[in-house]
């Protein structure tokens, strides 16, 4: 069976991403996607290998989008300014694309070559941010882990509504990133 004219993987991923972002990733199913695209569910199999295949492709798509967003934010920036800009872009992505963001963290097969490549590209970008801090390679990788933990922790808590106090979340986020930057002194070995 040949694929329907006008229906391609990009169209499927954009529709699936919309479902994930607006309804949550647990609501993303082949039936929901087919309904959104006004096609029959079996037509999806011309482009993806079932729900696991869709989630895999959407994970890669999300990692690529997160990379593009953060890379664009740090172009021509270095040091603390680059970390601040990348952090702001990361949080903006998580806020704007909550379902896709969650799928970047929950790839069905984190060892899949496409996921490894897309995730590796993002990690390499983050490692490059720490070149201005004169860190060893291991220290830079520790710094990447720390920064990702800080950013994901904040994004996750915010998405779950865990910040109930009437304080400006953007101020809190800036303080958090600045505190992380100040703490880089401890991992420069």
Short mmCIF file of C-alpha atoms in Angstrom, two decimals:
data_model
loop_
_atom_site.label_atom_id
_atom_site.label_comp_id
_atom_site.label_asym_id
_atom_site.label_seq_id
_atom_site.Cartn_x
_atom_site.Cartn_y
_atom_site.Cartn_z
CA UNK A 1 0.00 0.00 0.00
CA UNK A 2 1.46 3.35 -0.96
CA UNK A 3 1.39 6.36 1.37
CA UNK A 4 -1.48 8.82 0.98
CA UNK A 5 -0.58 11.85 -1.13
CA UNK A 6 0.12 14.83 1.13
CA UNK A 7 0.72 12.65 4.16
CA UNK A 8 4.34 12.35 5.17
CA UNK A 9 6.38 11.77 8.30
CA UNK A 10 6.73 15.50 9.00
CA UNK A 11 2.96 15.98 8.88
CA UNK A 12 2.50 13.02 11.22
CA UNK A 13 5.09 14.31 13.67
CA UNK A 14 3.64 17.82 13.74
CA UNK A 15 0.16 16.43 14.43
CA UNK A 16 1.49 14.03 17.07
CA UNK A 17 3.48 16.84 18.70
CA UNK A 18 0.32 18.95 18.86
CA UNK A 19 -1.54 16.14 20.62
CA UNK A 20 1.35 15.60 23.05
CA UNK A 21 1.61 19.33 23.81
CA UNK A 22 -2.09 20.05 24.20
CA UNK A 23 -3.43 16.81 25.67
CA UNK A 24 -0.35 15.14 27.17
CA UNK A 25 1.77 12.26 25.98
CA UNK A 26 -0.45 9.69 27.63
CA UNK A 27 -3.23 10.77 25.25
CA UNK A 28 -1.02 10.25 22.21
CA UNK A 29 -2.24 7.11 20.48
CA UNK A 30 -2.42 5.96 16.90
CA UNK A 31 -6.21 6.28 17.01
CA UNK A 32 -5.99 9.88 18.28
CA UNK A 33 -3.41 10.74 15.63
CA UNK A 34 -5.45 9.15 12.83
CA UNK A 35 -8.53 11.03 14.01
CA UNK A 36 -6.63 14.33 14.07
CA UNK A 37 -5.36 13.71 10.53
CA UNK A 38 -8.77 12.47 9.36
CA UNK A 39 -7.34 9.18 8.13
CA UNK A 40 -7.69 5.53 9.06
CA UNK A 41 -5.25 4.21 11.65
CA UNK A 42 -3.69 1.58 9.33
CA UNK A 43 -2.54 4.42 7.03
CA UNK A 44 -0.09 5.49 9.73
CA UNK A 45 1.88 2.27 9.32
CA UNK A 46 3.11 3.52 5.95
CA UNK A 47 5.20 6.05 7.88
CA UNK A 48 5.83 4.68 11.36
CA UNK A 49 6.30 1.38 13.12
CA UNK A 50 3.35 1.52 15.51
CA UNK A 51 3.08 3.62 18.66
CA UNK A 52 6.63 2.81 19.82
CA UNK A 53 7.94 3.93 16.43
CA UNK A 54 5.91 7.13 16.61
CA UNK A 55 7.19 7.91 20.09
CA UNK A 56 10.75 7.20 18.98
CA UNK A 57 10.45 9.55 16.01
CA UNK A 58 8.79 12.18 18.19
CA UNK A 59 11.57 11.88 20.78
CA UNK A 60 14.17 12.50 18.08
CA UNK A 61 12.09 15.37 16.68
CA UNK A 62 11.91 16.91 20.15
CA UNK A 63 15.64 16.59 20.76
CA UNK A 64 16.34 18.18 17.40
CA UNK A 65 13.93 21.03 18.16
CA UNK A 66 15.44 21.56 21.61
CA UNK A 67 18.92 21.61 20.06
CA UNK A 68 17.87 24.13 17.41
CA UNK A 69 16.24 26.37 20.03
CA UNK A 70 19.18 26.33 22.42
CA UNK A 71 21.82 26.56 19.67
CA UNK A 72 20.11 29.61 18.23
CA UNK A 73 20.01 31.23 21.67
CA UNK A 74 23.76 30.91 22.27
CA UNK A 75 25.04 31.94 18.85
CA UNK A 76 27.77 34.58 19.33
CA UNK A 77 27.59 34.31 23.14
CA UNK A 78 30.17 32.93 25.54
CA UNK A 79 30.62 32.28 29.24
CA UNK A 80 27.91 33.28 31.68
CA UNK A 81 25.86 35.02 28.98
CA UNK A 82 25.73 31.82 26.92
CA UNK A 83 24.64 29.74 29.91
CA UNK A 84 21.93 32.26 30.80
CA UNK A 85 20.66 32.42 27.21
CA UNK A 86 20.72 28.65 26.77
CA UNK A 87 18.92 28.16 30.08
CA UNK A 88 16.21 30.66 29.15
CA UNK A 89 15.76 29.00 25.75
CA UNK A 90 15.56 25.56 27.38
CA UNK A 91 12.85 26.69 29.78
CA UNK A 92 10.95 28.48 27.01
CA UNK A 93 10.99 25.26 24.98
CA UNK A 94 9.74 23.21 27.94
CA UNK A 95 6.96 25.74 28.53
CA UNK A 96 5.90 25.99 24.89
CA UNK A 97 6.22 22.28 24.04
CA UNK A 98 5.42 20.38 27.26
CA UNK A 99 4.54 17.06 25.63
CA UNK A 100 7.39 17.09 23.16
CA UNK A 101 9.75 18.15 25.95
CA UNK A 102 8.64 15.22 28.08
CA UNK A 103 9.25 12.85 25.17
CA UNK A 104 12.83 14.10 24.89
CA UNK A 105 13.32 12.64 28.35
CA UNK A 106 11.28 9.46 27.87
CA UNK A 107 12.54 8.01 24.62
CA UNK A 108 11.15 4.47 24.23
CA UNK A 109 14.64 3.19 23.44
CA UNK A 110 17.33 5.59 24.67
CA UNK A 111 19.93 3.38 22.99
CA UNK A 112 18.38 3.79 19.54
CA UNK A 113 20.95 5.32 17.13
CA UNK A 114 18.70 8.26 16.18
CA UNK A 115 18.06 9.13 19.83
CA UNK A 116 21.75 8.74 20.68
CA UNK A 117 22.75 11.05 17.82
CA UNK A 118 20.14 13.72 18.56
CA UNK A 119 20.86 13.62 22.30
CA UNK A 120 24.60 13.62 21.69
CA UNK A 121 24.34 16.74 19.58
CA UNK A 122 22.60 18.54 22.44
CA UNK A 123 25.19 17.33 24.96
CA UNK A 124 28.04 18.50 22.69
CA UNK A 125 26.44 21.94 22.52
CA UNK A 126 26.25 22.05 26.31
CA UNK A 127 29.84 20.88 26.72
CA UNK A 128 30.93 23.67 24.36
CA UNK A 129 29.31 26.20 26.71
CA UNK A 130 31.80 25.25 29.40
CA UNK A 131 34.91 25.69 27.25
CA UNK A 132 35.29 29.26 28.53
CA UNK A 133 35.54 27.96 32.10
CA UNK A 134 38.82 26.08 31.58
CA UNK A 135 37.40 22.77 32.79
CA UNK A 136 38.72 19.32 32.17
CA UNK A 137 36.57 17.15 29.92
CA UNK A 138 35.20 15.23 32.91
CA UNK A 139 34.45 18.45 34.80
CA UNK A 140 32.60 19.81 31.76
CA UNK A 141 30.49 16.64 31.59
CA UNK A 142 29.70 16.95 35.30
CA UNK A 143 28.73 20.59 34.67
CA UNK A 144 26.43 19.50 31.83
CA UNK A 145 24.75 16.95 34.10
CA UNK A 146 24.33 19.57 36.81
CA UNK A 147 22.90 22.17 34.46
CA UNK A 148 20.49 19.71 32.84
CA UNK A 149 19.35 18.63 36.29
CA UNK A 150 18.77 22.22 37.36
CA UNK A 151 16.89 23.10 34.19
CA UNK A 152 14.81 19.94 34.08
CA UNK A 153 14.03 20.14 37.77
CA UNK A 154 12.69 23.67 37.45
CA UNK A 155 10.78 22.92 34.22
CA UNK A 156 9.28 19.76 35.68
CA UNK A 157 8.22 21.37 38.95
CA UNK A 158 6.69 24.28 37.08
CA UNK A 159 4.77 21.97 34.72
CA UNK A 160 3.38 20.03 37.67
CA UNK A 161 2.20 23.25 39.35
CA UNK A 162 4.53 22.77 42.32
CA UNK A 163 5.38 26.45 42.69
CA UNK A 164 2.36 27.72 44.60
CA UNK A 165 3.79 30.81 46.26
CA UNK A 166 2.93 34.17 44.70
CA UNK A 167 6.46 34.92 43.52
CA UNK A 168 7.54 35.64 39.95
CA UNK A 169 8.80 32.34 38.52
CA UNK A 170 11.05 34.10 36.04
CA UNK A 171 12.85 35.85 38.92
CA UNK A 172 13.26 32.51 40.68
CA UNK A 173 14.61 30.97 37.50
CA UNK A 174 17.16 33.75 36.98
CA UNK A 175 18.30 33.35 40.59
CA UNK A 176 18.63 29.60 40.08
CA UNK A 177 20.73 29.97 36.93
CA UNK A 178 22.91 32.65 38.54
CA UNK A 179 23.43 30.41 41.55
CA UNK A 180 24.45 27.57 39.23
CA UNK A 181 26.91 29.87 37.44
CA UNK A 182 28.41 30.97 40.77
CA UNK A 183 28.76 27.30 41.71
CA UNK A 184 30.82 26.53 38.62
CA UNK A 185 33.85 27.61 40.63
CA UNK A 186 33.57 24.35 42.56
CA UNK A 187 33.79 22.06 39.54
CA UNK A 188 36.55 23.64 37.47
CA UNK A 189 38.98 20.78 38.08
#
